XYZ file of C-alpha atoms in Angstrom:
286
model
C 100.883 53.491 111.482
C 102.810 51.295 113.863
C 101.880 50.830 117.481
C 104.865 52.911 118.623
C 103.771 55.807 116.407
C 100.466 56.017 118.235
C 102.326 57.197 121.332
C 103.021 60.929 121.359
C 105.901 62.255 123.425
C 105.442 65.789 124.741
C 108.657 67.782 124.996
C 109.079 70.933 127.046
C 111.696 73.516 126.116
C 114.855 72.530 127.972
C 118.124 74.340 127.463
C 121.322 72.277 127.856
C 122.750 74.592 130.510
C 120.037 77.042 131.584
C 116.467 75.846 131.954
C 115.205 79.434 132.238
C 116.418 80.495 128.778
C 113.583 80.188 126.285
C 115.665 79.887 123.132
C 118.184 77.379 121.812
C 120.157 77.539 118.535
C 121.983 74.361 117.573
C 123.325 72.493 114.540
C 121.112 69.676 113.287
C 122.896 66.333 113.262
C 121.538 62.804 112.721
C 122.345 61.810 116.302
C 123.250 63.458 119.574
C 121.886 66.496 121.377
C 118.147 67.035 121.196
C 117.801 64.241 118.611
C 118.287 61.733 121.429
C 115.439 63.114 123.569
C 112.766 60.938 121.955
C 112.797 57.447 120.543
C 112.911 57.113 116.751
C 109.480 56.506 115.248
C 107.638 58.101 118.166
C 105.673 61.227 117.336
C 106.312 64.422 119.270
C 104.053 67.302 120.274
C 106.292 70.039 121.604
C 105.293 73.042 123.695
C 107.635 75.365 121.794
C 108.464 76.496 118.259
C 110.990 74.568 116.148
C 112.458 76.283 113.078
C 114.732 74.144 110.892
C 116.816 75.615 108.062
C 118.293 72.791 105.990
C 121.773 73.198 104.514
C 122.410 69.696 103.168
C 120.815 66.336 102.552
C 117.308 65.461 101.421
C 114.497 63.821 103.417
C 110.826 64.138 104.312
C 109.235 64.852 107.680
C 105.582 64.450 108.637
C 104.112 67.450 110.456
C 100.415 67.366 111.338
C 99.692 64.521 108.937
C 101.305 66.366 105.988
C 104.681 65.542 104.457
C 107.248 68.337 104.223
C 110.515 68.050 102.332
C 113.915 69.065 103.683
C 116.659 69.961 101.228
C 119.230 72.728 101.017
C 117.390 76.046 101.209
C 114.188 74.605 102.668
C 112.802 75.947 105.942
C 110.294 74.183 108.202
C 108.538 75.932 111.107
C 106.844 73.526 113.550
C 104.614 75.426 115.951
C 103.556 74.448 119.490
C 100.954 71.720 119.412
C 101.892 70.371 115.994
C 102.272 66.593 116.048
C 105.414 65.692 114.157
C 108.144 63.171 113.544
C 111.660 63.838 114.732
C 113.711 65.855 112.217
C 115.230 63.589 109.546
C 118.928 62.897 109.052
C 119.788 66.103 107.202
C 122.235 68.895 107.936
C 121.116 72.295 109.079
C 120.425 74.589 111.999
C 117.547 74.384 114.469
C 116.122 77.311 116.424
C 113.792 76.357 119.288
C 112.012 79.032 121.294
C 108.996 79.593 123.493
C 106.205 82.112 122.975
C 107.156 83.700 126.286
C 110.737 84.309 125.171
C 109.948 85.994 121.868
C 107.306 88.172 123.547
C 103.941 89.533 122.500
C 105.460 92.323 120.378
C 106.203 89.820 117.595
C 103.266 88.366 115.682
C 103.359 84.560 115.719
C 100.053 84.073 113.934
C 99.425 80.696 112.330
C 101.104 80.335 108.981
C 102.775 77.915 106.617
C 104.874 75.025 107.869
C 107.423 74.977 105.040
C 109.156 77.327 102.654
C 111.399 76.727 99.648
C 113.397 79.932 99.874
C 114.542 81.702 96.733
C 118.157 82.807 96.473
C 117.621 86.368 97.771
C 115.391 85.299 100.650
C 117.684 82.393 101.501
C 120.722 84.652 101.657
C 118.976 87.085 103.980
C 117.525 84.364 106.229
C 120.938 82.684 106.488
C 122.564 86.015 107.363
C 120.030 86.711 110.116
C 120.460 83.180 111.436
C 124.254 83.478 111.467
C 124.087 86.621 113.603
C 121.541 85.013 115.952
C 123.619 81.849 116.286
C 126.826 83.806 116.891
C 125.240 85.890 119.648
C 123.646 82.786 121.171
C 126.978 80.957 121.353
C 128.723 84.038 122.775
C 126.057 84.479 125.437
C 125.654 80.814 126.421
C 129.070 79.264 125.901
C 131.505 82.197 125.948
C 133.295 83.626 128.982
C 131.307 85.740 131.387
C 131.496 89.475 130.962
C 129.540 92.729 130.681
C 127.651 91.418 127.647
C 125.660 89.084 129.892
C 123.786 92.042 131.354
C 121.959 92.625 128.051
C 122.664 89.318 126.342
C 119.178 87.921 126.721
C 117.624 91.125 125.379
C 119.976 90.968 122.400
C 118.948 87.369 121.678
C 115.286 88.307 121.850
C 115.722 91.165 119.367
C 117.775 89.052 116.969
C 115.223 86.236 117.132
C 112.408 88.668 116.354
C 114.337 90.006 113.357
C 114.958 86.441 112.136
C 111.255 85.563 112.382
C 110.166 88.787 110.701
C 112.536 88.085 107.794
C 111.090 84.579 107.428
C 107.629 86.105 107.329
C 108.644 88.344 104.429
C 109.475 85.337 102.228
C 106.752 83.953 99.945
C 105.163 80.802 101.327
C 102.263 78.520 100.530
C 99.105 77.560 102.424
C 96.896 74.933 100.776
C 98.787 75.501 97.535
C 98.189 79.270 97.485
C 100.717 82.042 98.049
C 100.089 83.907 101.279
C 100.396 87.688 101.104
C 100.685 89.909 104.204
C 97.219 91.120 105.188
C 96.401 92.480 108.682
C 92.716 91.472 108.613
C 93.519 87.947 107.451
C 96.328 87.664 110.009
C 93.953 88.623 112.823
C 91.392 86.145 111.504
C 93.876 83.259 111.257
C 95.150 84.002 114.758
C 91.636 83.966 116.175
C 90.751 80.748 114.347
C 93.773 79.063 115.883
C 92.653 80.186 119.330
C 88.899 79.660 118.991
C 88.247 76.952 116.391
C 86.695 74.622 118.981
C 84.185 77.212 120.192
C 83.411 79.431 117.171
C 82.322 77.778 113.933
C 80.691 80.532 111.854
C 82.107 83.293 109.673
C 79.608 85.781 111.113
C 80.790 85.134 114.675
C 84.447 85.657 113.745
C 83.636 88.814 111.786
C 81.657 90.241 114.701
C 84.355 89.425 117.249
C 87.027 91.046 115.064
C 84.924 94.106 114.299
C 84.640 93.583 110.535
C 81.797 92.787 108.195
C 81.530 89.282 106.793
C 82.271 90.689 103.325
C 85.483 92.329 104.537
C 86.579 89.099 106.171
C 85.746 87.143 103.014
C 87.779 89.468 100.827
C 90.771 89.497 103.171
C 90.827 85.728 103.595
C 90.635 85.022 99.864
C 93.279 87.633 99.037
C 95.674 86.311 101.676
C 95.195 82.556 101.441
C 93.068 81.765 98.416
C 90.525 80.224 100.786
C 87.177 81.521 101.984
C 86.749 82.097 105.735
C 84.454 79.063 105.886
C 87.156 76.910 104.267
C 89.714 78.185 106.777
C 87.438 77.464 109.763
C 86.418 74.026 108.529
C 89.982 73.171 107.566
C 91.223 73.897 111.088
C 88.433 71.786 112.588
C 89.257 68.905 110.238
C 92.952 69.123 111.098
C 92.256 68.864 114.826
C 89.765 66.060 114.259
C 92.338 64.128 112.273
C 94.909 64.656 115.004
C 92.581 63.319 117.689
C 91.353 60.391 115.595
C 94.839 59.367 114.477
C 96.809 59.949 117.653
C 94.382 59.235 120.507
C 91.911 56.534 121.494
C 89.160 59.005 122.351
C 85.676 57.846 121.306
C 84.341 59.635 118.235
C 81.712 61.340 120.375
C 84.451 62.787 122.635
C 86.406 63.989 119.627
C 83.336 65.826 118.392
C 82.686 67.271 121.836
C 86.228 68.640 122.058
C 85.645 70.428 118.772
C 82.408 72.030 119.899
C 79.882 69.613 118.383
C 77.154 68.918 120.955
C 75.571 66.219 118.803
C 77.977 63.419 117.743
C 75.860 62.864 114.611
C 76.529 66.440 113.489
C 80.262 65.937 113.920
C 80.160 62.721 111.899
C 78.221 64.466 109.112
C 80.700 67.376 109.131
C 83.740 65.094 108.983
C 82.231 62.921 106.253
C 81.326 65.949 104.153
C 84.826 67.456 104.548
C 86.901 64.297 104.029
C 84.565 61.842 102.269
C 85.333 59.394 105.088
C 83.535 58.701 108.339
C 85.542 59.356 111.528
C 85.692 55.611 112.195
C 86.905 54.820 108.690
C 89.552 57.523 108.902
C 90.828 56.181 112.230
C 90.984 52.655 110.821
C 92.934 53.874 107.785
C 95.601 55.400 110.036
C 96.107 52.155 111.927
C 96.923 49.985 108.930
């Protein structure tokens, strides 16, 4: 990792013409537009969602320390808080939106970062995106008129439909196909919100109102991973983020993740990654 890559830019959702609109749909080009808002090589941690549907070209992008491939038909969904490189020089369409804009009625639970869409799913996702993009351009760049009165509501509904259709496409998490499962979805959402304060399967099961056995079955069916693997995996991801992208002492990293004793954090990280926190940090700086 170069010195410049250790600096993380934080972007807030900014619309080219209206700062109060929480969605932006734009073509992806190698230069210009939002691509010029951060220096090349500098990592970004945005406060909004970024969905990229690639239509041409081939390149990789690092999102949260994992490499994801862009090619025609590939979709990448970068969620708020993910540390990522700028999109690569491929062709496609980018949809950026805030949680506030899409609203609480649409489930935005944690999920996969990338999809390789099959022909049927790709056709449907492209069709939904085309309608969303057309309405966006009419509302933002077209002449004023009666449509503006309900234009924002229309965009919100079309965005929700687009996201729901993405969620219906098969995707992978840790190499396993994720199937829709309400218990697992609630669990994954809670882990994302509470990983730094709740570390046990029993505590999550109790908070969600299920037995540990029910949670175990749902998690394995949906992700191929046990609840303990999901919890530990989220802790390891955040630890890696903090070790790779900040200069916080190891003890502070452990404290942020809910480990009162730094030695316990070091043991946990070593057991999960087969590297000490210090060794992992050193490996990212070479």
